[in-house]
Tab-separated table of C-alpha atoms in Angstrom:
chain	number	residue	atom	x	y	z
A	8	UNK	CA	-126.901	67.767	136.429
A	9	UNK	CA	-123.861	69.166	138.403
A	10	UNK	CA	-120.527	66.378	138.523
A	11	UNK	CA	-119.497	66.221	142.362
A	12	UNK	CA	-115.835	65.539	141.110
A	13	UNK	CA	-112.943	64.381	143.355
A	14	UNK	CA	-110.397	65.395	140.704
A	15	UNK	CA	-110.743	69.122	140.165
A	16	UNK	CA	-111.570	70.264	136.680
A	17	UNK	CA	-112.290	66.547	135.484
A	18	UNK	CA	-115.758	65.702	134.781
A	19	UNK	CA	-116.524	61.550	135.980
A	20	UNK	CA	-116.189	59.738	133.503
A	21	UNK	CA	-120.295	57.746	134.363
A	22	UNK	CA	-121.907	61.250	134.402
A	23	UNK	CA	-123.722	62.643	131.636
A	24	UNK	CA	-123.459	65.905	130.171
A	25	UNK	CA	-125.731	68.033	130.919
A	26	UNK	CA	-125.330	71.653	129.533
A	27	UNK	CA	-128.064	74.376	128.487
A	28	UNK	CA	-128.224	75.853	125.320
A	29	UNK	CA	-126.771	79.024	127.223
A	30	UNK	CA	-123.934	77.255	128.826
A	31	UNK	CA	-123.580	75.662	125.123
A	32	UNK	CA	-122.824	79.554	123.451
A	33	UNK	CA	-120.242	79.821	126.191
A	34	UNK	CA	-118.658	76.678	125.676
A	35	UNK	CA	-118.251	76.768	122.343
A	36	UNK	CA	-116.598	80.275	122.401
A	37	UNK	CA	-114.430	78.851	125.145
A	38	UNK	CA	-113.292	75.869	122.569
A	39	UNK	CA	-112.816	78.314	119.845
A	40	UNK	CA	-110.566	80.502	122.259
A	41	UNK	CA	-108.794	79.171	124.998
A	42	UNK	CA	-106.834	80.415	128.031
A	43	UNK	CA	-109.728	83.827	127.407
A	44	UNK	CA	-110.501	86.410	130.503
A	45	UNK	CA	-113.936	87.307	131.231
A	46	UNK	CA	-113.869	90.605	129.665
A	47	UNK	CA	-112.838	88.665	126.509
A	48	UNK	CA	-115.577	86.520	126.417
A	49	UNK	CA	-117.986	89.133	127.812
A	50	UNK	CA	-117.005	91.380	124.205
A	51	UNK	CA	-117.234	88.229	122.225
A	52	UNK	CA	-120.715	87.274	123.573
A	53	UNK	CA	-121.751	90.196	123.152
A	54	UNK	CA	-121.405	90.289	119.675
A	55	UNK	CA	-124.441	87.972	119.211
A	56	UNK	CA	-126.086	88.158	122.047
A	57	UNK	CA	-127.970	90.865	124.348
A	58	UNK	CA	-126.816	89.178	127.617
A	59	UNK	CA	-125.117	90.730	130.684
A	60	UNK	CA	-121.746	91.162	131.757
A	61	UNK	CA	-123.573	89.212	134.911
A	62	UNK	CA	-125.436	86.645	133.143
A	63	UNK	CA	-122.344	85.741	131.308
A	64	UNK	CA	-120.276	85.539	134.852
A	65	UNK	CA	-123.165	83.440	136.021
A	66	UNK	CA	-122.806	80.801	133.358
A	67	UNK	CA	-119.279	80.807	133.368
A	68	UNK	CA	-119.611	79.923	137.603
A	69	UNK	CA	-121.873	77.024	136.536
A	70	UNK	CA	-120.084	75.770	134.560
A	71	UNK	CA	-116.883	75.947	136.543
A	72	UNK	CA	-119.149	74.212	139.781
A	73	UNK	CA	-120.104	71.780	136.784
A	74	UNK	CA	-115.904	71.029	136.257
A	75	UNK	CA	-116.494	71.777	132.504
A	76	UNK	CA	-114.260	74.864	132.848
A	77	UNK	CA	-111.532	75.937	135.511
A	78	UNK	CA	-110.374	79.539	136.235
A	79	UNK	CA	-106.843	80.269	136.880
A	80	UNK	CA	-106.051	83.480	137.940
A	81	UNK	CA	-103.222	85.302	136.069
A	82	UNK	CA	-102.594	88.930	137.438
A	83	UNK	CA	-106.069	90.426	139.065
A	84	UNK	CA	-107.980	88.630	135.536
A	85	UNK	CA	-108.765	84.888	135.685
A	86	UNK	CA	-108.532	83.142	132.299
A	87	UNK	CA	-110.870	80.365	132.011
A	88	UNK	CA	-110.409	77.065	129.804
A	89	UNK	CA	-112.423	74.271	129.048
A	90	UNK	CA	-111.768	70.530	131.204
A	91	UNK	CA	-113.925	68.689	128.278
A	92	UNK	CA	-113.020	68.321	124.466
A	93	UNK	CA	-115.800	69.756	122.076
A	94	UNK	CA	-115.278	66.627	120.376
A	95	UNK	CA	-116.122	64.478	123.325
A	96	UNK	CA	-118.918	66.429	124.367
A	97	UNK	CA	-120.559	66.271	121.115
A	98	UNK	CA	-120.075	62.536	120.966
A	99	UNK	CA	-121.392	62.143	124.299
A	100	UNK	CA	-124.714	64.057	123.804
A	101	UNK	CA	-125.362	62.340	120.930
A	102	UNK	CA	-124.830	58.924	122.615
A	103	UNK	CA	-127.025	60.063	125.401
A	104	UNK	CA	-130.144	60.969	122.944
A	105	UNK	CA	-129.664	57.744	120.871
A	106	UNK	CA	-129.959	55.718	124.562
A	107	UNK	CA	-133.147	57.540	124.801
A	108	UNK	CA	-134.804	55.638	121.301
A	109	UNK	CA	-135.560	52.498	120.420
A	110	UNK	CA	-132.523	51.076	118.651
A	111	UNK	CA	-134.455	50.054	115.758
A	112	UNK	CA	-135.500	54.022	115.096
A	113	UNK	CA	-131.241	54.977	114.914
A	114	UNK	CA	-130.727	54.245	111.567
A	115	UNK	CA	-133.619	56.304	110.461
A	116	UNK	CA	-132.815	58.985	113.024
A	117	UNK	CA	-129.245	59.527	111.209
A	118	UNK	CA	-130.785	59.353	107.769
A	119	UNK	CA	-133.153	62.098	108.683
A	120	UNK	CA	-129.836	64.065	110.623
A	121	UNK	CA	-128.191	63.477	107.063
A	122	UNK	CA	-131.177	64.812	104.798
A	123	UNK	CA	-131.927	67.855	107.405
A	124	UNK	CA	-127.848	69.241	107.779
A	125	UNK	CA	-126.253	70.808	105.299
A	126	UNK	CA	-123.057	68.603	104.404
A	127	UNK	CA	-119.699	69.482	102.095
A	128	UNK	CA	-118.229	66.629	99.435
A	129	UNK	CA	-115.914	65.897	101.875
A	130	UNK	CA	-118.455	65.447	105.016
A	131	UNK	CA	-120.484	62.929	102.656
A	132	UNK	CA	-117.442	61.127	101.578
A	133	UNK	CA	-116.525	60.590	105.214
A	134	UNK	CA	-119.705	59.132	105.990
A	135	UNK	CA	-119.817	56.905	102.512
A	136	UNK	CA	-116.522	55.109	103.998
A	137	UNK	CA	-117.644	55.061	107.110
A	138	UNK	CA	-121.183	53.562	106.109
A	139	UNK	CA	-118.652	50.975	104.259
A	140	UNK	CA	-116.373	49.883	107.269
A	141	UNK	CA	-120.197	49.492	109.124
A	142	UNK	CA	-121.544	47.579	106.493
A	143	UNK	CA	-118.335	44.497	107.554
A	144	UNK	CA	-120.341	44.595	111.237
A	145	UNK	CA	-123.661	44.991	110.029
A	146	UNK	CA	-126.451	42.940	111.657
A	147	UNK	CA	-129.719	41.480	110.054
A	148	UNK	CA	-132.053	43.145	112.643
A	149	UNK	CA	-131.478	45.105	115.176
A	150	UNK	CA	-132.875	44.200	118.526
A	151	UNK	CA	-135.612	46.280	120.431
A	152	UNK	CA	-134.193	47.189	123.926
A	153	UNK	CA	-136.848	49.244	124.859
A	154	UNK	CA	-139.543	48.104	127.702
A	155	UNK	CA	-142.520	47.175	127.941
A	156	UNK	CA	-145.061	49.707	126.428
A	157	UNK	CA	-142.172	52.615	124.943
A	158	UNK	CA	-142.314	51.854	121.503
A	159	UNK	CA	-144.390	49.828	118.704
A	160	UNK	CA	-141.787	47.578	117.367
A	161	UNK	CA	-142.526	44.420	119.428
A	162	UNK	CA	-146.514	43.384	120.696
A	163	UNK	CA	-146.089	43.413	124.615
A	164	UNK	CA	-148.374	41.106	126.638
């Protein structure tokens, strides 16, 4: 989904983000270098992928019409930088997919994120104490919000 932005190089804040696993390679080499020209990211790219000096310029134009990224030109080179926060973006894609599930299936859905990603002491300590600070706003059950017929947790009539 494109944003039709008024403010330029400022995603709206009500629409989702919606990048392609593509547009994801050049985003996260954007976040890793900032303030980078074309060619730069064209040798970086390059290094583990097979893809065109075109079909990198390509992505990097959607994602610019997308506001994710802005050009400035500097010189006859444009440098490109990223509107969004990797951060953010990551926080907001994963809010998006939970939306998608019946809230009674996210618990399980992290547990099985947890026992499928490779995690450091230091990751699993984070999420111990954060699992604790939870645990003060933790519910009995938690409520189906899902319609009639989209999951198996509640017998629709």
């Amino acid at each position: 989904m494109d944003y039709s932005c008024k403010r330029r190089g400022e995603p709206m804040k009500n629409e989702r983000i919606s990048i392609s696993d593509a547009e994801w390679k050049v985003m996260r080499t954007l976040w890793t270098n900032p303030n980078i020209t074309s060619q730069q990211l064209i040798n970086l790219l390059s290094l583990s992928t097979n893809w065109k000096a075109a079909t990198i310029k390509t992505l990097l134009g959607r994602l610019v019409k997308k506001n994710f990224v802005v050009a400035t030109k500097s010189g006859s080179k444009y440098t490109y930088m990223t509107t969004i926060k990797e951060s953010e973006t990551i926080r907001e894609v994963g809010e998006e997919f939970l939306a998608h599930i019946c809230r009674k299936q996210v618990g399980k859905t992290i547990v099985d994120w947890i026992q499928r990603s490779e995690l450091s002491f230091n990751d699993i300590e984070e999420i111990q104490q954060a699992l604790t600070e939870k645990k003060a706003d933790a519910v009995e059950e938690v409520m189906c919000h899902c319609e009639p017929g989209q999951c198996h947790c509640c017998k629709w009539s």
